[in-house]
């Protein structure tokens, strides 16, 4: 399941859009027993790089509305969330979280990539926009890949 869900859970639990880093680490490691404290810090780093968290004067602020996220009772995040994900994986995760079937999205993105002759990241962003799903934070990544002229 998604990084967004793992990050949203502590904010939902605390009824806040902002938490100190140590509060977030405690929520992820001790309260929920999902990760070790070191892994929790790594997850925070990944979420910050992916634009889900923003450092502020009073701690870390979530950049999306946690109330829009459902955390299933049986949810336990996978350790691969601790790995940096490609822009394609991030768009795909957003699409799946919005209810698009993963295999349908991958097939449509691959077709779009071939039809347009663009990178997989660019095709994923175009597909998400066509589906009405906001992935605006990934547009610069797709644009950079397009400007590089490479095709994945």
mmCIF file of C-alpha atoms in Angstrom:
data_model
loop_
_atom_site.group_PDB
_atom_site.id
_atom_site.type_symbol
_atom_site.label_atom_id
_atom_site.label_comp_id
_atom_site.label_asym_id
_atom_site.label_seq_id
_atom_site.Cartn_x
_atom_site.Cartn_y
_atom_site.Cartn_z
ATOM 1 C CA UNK A 1 0.000 0.000 0.000
ATOM 2 C CA UNK A 2 0.953 3.553 -0.375
ATOM 3 C CA UNK A 3 3.429 5.852 1.218
ATOM 4 C CA UNK A 4 0.624 8.413 1.423
ATOM 5 C CA UNK A 5 -1.401 6.093 3.704
ATOM 6 C CA UNK A 6 1.596 5.372 5.965
ATOM 7 C CA UNK A 7 2.331 9.084 6.315
ATOM 8 C CA UNK A 8 -1.316 10.089 6.771
ATOM 9 C CA UNK A 9 -1.968 7.665 9.645
ATOM 10 C CA UNK A 10 -0.022 9.542 12.373
ATOM 11 C CA UNK A 11 -1.539 12.876 11.314
ATOM 12 C CA UNK A 12 -5.043 11.384 11.401
ATOM 13 C CA UNK A 13 -4.279 9.816 14.787
ATOM 14 C CA UNK A 14 -3.151 13.187 16.174
ATOM 15 C CA UNK A 15 -5.838 15.226 14.411
ATOM 16 C CA UNK A 16 -3.207 17.561 13.040
ATOM 17 C CA UNK A 17 -1.566 18.591 9.794
ATOM 18 C CA UNK A 18 1.733 19.282 11.536
ATOM 19 C CA UNK A 19 3.898 17.140 13.821
ATOM 20 C CA UNK A 20 7.404 17.356 15.187
ATOM 21 C CA UNK A 21 9.751 14.807 13.597
ATOM 22 C CA UNK A 22 10.133 12.974 16.907
ATOM 23 C CA UNK A 23 6.307 12.741 17.252
ATOM 24 C CA UNK A 24 6.111 11.254 13.770
ATOM 25 C CA UNK A 25 8.891 8.758 14.556
ATOM 26 C CA UNK A 26 7.120 7.705 17.774
ATOM 27 C CA UNK A 27 3.787 7.331 15.947
ATOM 28 C CA UNK A 28 5.315 5.173 13.192
ATOM 29 C CA UNK A 29 7.596 3.070 15.383
ATOM 30 C CA UNK A 30 6.178 2.820 18.898
ATOM 31 C CA UNK A 31 2.456 3.613 18.551
ATOM 32 C CA UNK A 32 1.864 1.610 15.398
ATOM 33 C CA UNK A 33 4.891 -0.713 15.548
ATOM 34 C CA UNK A 34 5.338 -0.442 11.787
ATOM 35 C CA UNK A 35 9.025 0.459 11.639
ATOM 36 C CA UNK A 36 12.068 0.837 13.833
ATOM 37 C CA UNK A 37 12.912 4.441 14.796
ATOM 38 C CA UNK A 38 15.693 4.489 12.160
ATOM 39 C CA UNK A 39 13.336 3.150 9.499
ATOM 40 C CA UNK A 40 10.751 5.753 10.522
ATOM 41 C CA UNK A 41 13.320 8.505 9.976
ATOM 42 C CA UNK A 42 14.112 7.016 6.555
ATOM 43 C CA UNK A 43 10.392 6.974 5.704
ATOM 44 C CA UNK A 44 10.155 10.641 6.695
ATOM 45 C CA UNK A 45 13.121 11.421 4.405
ATOM 46 C CA UNK A 46 11.486 9.583 1.485
ATOM 47 C CA UNK A 47 8.122 11.293 2.098
ATOM 48 C CA UNK A 48 9.828 14.694 2.276
ATOM 49 C CA UNK A 49 11.712 14.121 -0.998
ATOM 50 C CA UNK A 50 8.481 12.981 -2.637
ATOM 51 C CA UNK A 51 6.685 16.125 -1.505
ATOM 52 C CA UNK A 52 4.289 14.522 1.000
ATOM 53 C CA UNK A 53 5.904 16.317 3.939
ATOM 54 C CA UNK A 54 7.308 19.820 4.154
ATOM 55 C CA UNK A 55 9.636 21.044 6.882
ATOM 56 C CA UNK A 56 8.293 24.114 8.646
ATOM 57 C CA UNK A 57 9.095 26.289 11.628
ATOM 58 C CA UNK A 58 6.970 24.108 13.903
ATOM 59 C CA UNK A 59 7.873 20.668 12.577
ATOM 60 C CA UNK A 60 6.790 18.660 9.561
ATOM 61 C CA UNK A 61 3.618 19.591 7.733
ATOM 62 C CA UNK A 62 1.712 17.146 5.562
ATOM 63 C CA UNK A 63 1.153 18.583 2.048
ATOM 64 C CA UNK A 64 -2.149 16.808 1.434
ATOM 65 C CA UNK A 65 -5.321 16.495 3.472
ATOM 66 C CA UNK A 66 -4.926 13.420 5.687
ATOM 67 C CA UNK A 67 -8.720 13.345 6.132
ATOM 68 C CA UNK A 68 -8.989 12.348 2.456
ATOM 69 C CA UNK A 69 -6.975 9.172 3.159
ATOM 70 C CA UNK A 70 -8.485 5.944 4.462
ATOM 71 C CA UNK A 71 -6.212 3.811 6.632
ATOM 72 C CA UNK A 72 -7.628 0.263 6.605
ATOM 73 C CA UNK A 73 -7.661 -1.462 10.011
ATOM 74 C CA UNK A 74 -5.375 -4.242 8.755
ATOM 75 C CA UNK A 75 -2.966 -1.833 7.041
ATOM 76 C CA UNK A 76 0.714 -2.525 7.623
ATOM 77 C CA UNK A 77 3.110 -0.670 5.318
ATOM 78 C CA UNK A 78 5.654 -2.659 3.366
ATOM 79 C CA UNK A 79 9.345 -1.980 3.931
ATOM 80 C CA UNK A 80 9.829 -1.153 0.237
ATOM 81 C CA UNK A 81 8.256 2.220 1.062
ATOM 82 C CA UNK A 82 11.662 3.031 2.518
ATOM 83 C CA UNK A 83 13.146 2.929 -0.977
ATOM 84 C CA UNK A 84 13.175 5.906 -3.301
ATOM 85 C CA UNK A 85 10.547 5.410 -6.010
ATOM 86 C CA UNK A 86 10.673 6.506 -9.620
ATOM 87 C CA UNK A 87 8.254 9.130 -10.909
ATOM 88 C CA UNK A 88 6.436 6.374 -12.805
ATOM 89 C CA UNK A 89 5.970 4.358 -9.585
ATOM 90 C CA UNK A 90 4.766 7.455 -7.778
ATOM 91 C CA UNK A 91 2.176 8.257 -10.461
ATOM 92 C CA UNK A 92 1.075 4.626 -10.569
ATOM 93 C CA UNK A 93 0.674 4.614 -6.788
ATOM 94 C CA UNK A 94 -1.455 7.776 -6.998
ATOM 95 C CA UNK A 95 -3.604 6.226 -9.739
ATOM 96 C CA UNK A 96 -4.174 3.036 -7.745
ATOM 97 C CA UNK A 97 -4.995 5.065 -4.619
ATOM 98 C CA UNK A 98 -7.617 6.911 -6.718
ATOM 99 C CA UNK A 99 -9.236 3.599 -7.648
ATOM 100 C CA UNK A 100 -7.702 2.853 -11.051
ATOM 101 C CA UNK A 101 -6.864 -0.829 -11.518
ATOM 102 C CA UNK A 102 -3.075 -1.208 -11.595
ATOM 103 C CA UNK A 103 -2.925 -3.516 -14.643
ATOM 104 C CA UNK A 104 -5.250 -1.220 -16.604
ATOM 105 C CA UNK A 105 -3.168 1.838 -15.755
ATOM 106 C CA UNK A 106 0.115 0.134 -16.699
ATOM 107 C CA UNK A 107 -1.321 -1.052 -20.023
ATOM 108 C CA UNK A 108 -2.752 2.365 -20.868
ATOM 109 C CA UNK A 109 0.476 4.140 -19.894
ATOM 110 C CA UNK A 110 2.580 1.757 -22.016
ATOM 111 C CA UNK A 111 0.287 2.309 -25.009
ATOM 112 C CA UNK A 112 0.414 6.063 -24.506
ATOM 113 C CA UNK A 113 4.196 5.957 -24.257
ATOM 114 C CA UNK A 114 4.438 4.124 -27.590
ATOM 115 C CA UNK A 115 1.841 6.317 -29.299
ATOM 116 C CA UNK A 116 3.434 9.592 -28.184
ATOM 117 C CA UNK A 117 7.074 8.471 -28.273
ATOM 118 C CA UNK A 118 7.763 9.867 -24.793
ATOM 119 C CA UNK A 119 9.276 8.584 -21.565
ATOM 120 C CA UNK A 120 7.271 6.323 -19.281
ATOM 121 C CA UNK A 121 7.183 9.124 -16.687
ATOM 122 C CA UNK A 122 5.711 11.577 -19.196
ATOM 123 C CA UNK A 123 3.145 9.047 -20.388
ATOM 124 C CA UNK A 124 2.143 8.320 -16.786
ATOM 125 C CA UNK A 125 1.609 12.017 -16.019
ATOM 126 C CA UNK A 126 -0.417 12.504 -19.219
ATOM 127 C CA UNK A 127 -2.545 9.435 -18.427
ATOM 128 C CA UNK A 128 -3.180 10.594 -14.849
ATOM 129 C CA UNK A 129 -4.211 14.047 -16.055
ATOM 130 C CA UNK A 130 -6.559 12.490 -18.616
ATOM 131 C CA UNK A 131 -8.107 10.502 -15.760
ATOM 132 C CA UNK A 132 -8.583 13.730 -13.792
ATOM 133 C CA UNK A 133 -5.997 12.814 -11.152
ATOM 134 C CA UNK A 134 -3.703 15.540 -9.865
ATOM 135 C CA UNK A 135 -0.041 14.608 -10.141
ATOM 136 C CA UNK A 136 1.165 18.153 -10.666
ATOM 137 C CA UNK A 137 4.114 17.645 -8.289
ATOM 138 C CA UNK A 138 5.545 15.141 -10.796
ATOM 139 C CA UNK A 139 5.224 17.323 -13.894
ATOM 140 C CA UNK A 140 8.742 18.793 -13.465
ATOM 141 C CA UNK A 141 10.202 15.266 -13.287
ATOM 142 C CA UNK A 142 8.354 14.227 -16.440
ATOM 143 C CA UNK A 143 9.330 17.460 -18.195
ATOM 144 C CA UNK A 144 13.002 16.947 -17.292
ATOM 145 C CA UNK A 145 12.869 13.391 -18.659
ATOM 146 C CA UNK A 146 11.235 14.692 -21.838
ATOM 147 C CA UNK A 147 13.889 17.411 -22.235
ATOM 148 C CA UNK A 148 16.610 14.782 -21.847
ATOM 149 C CA UNK A 149 15.181 13.176 -24.951
ATOM 150 C CA UNK A 150 15.397 9.729 -23.391
ATOM 151 C CA UNK A 151 12.731 7.092 -23.586
ATOM 152 C CA UNK A 152 12.473 4.380 -20.944
#
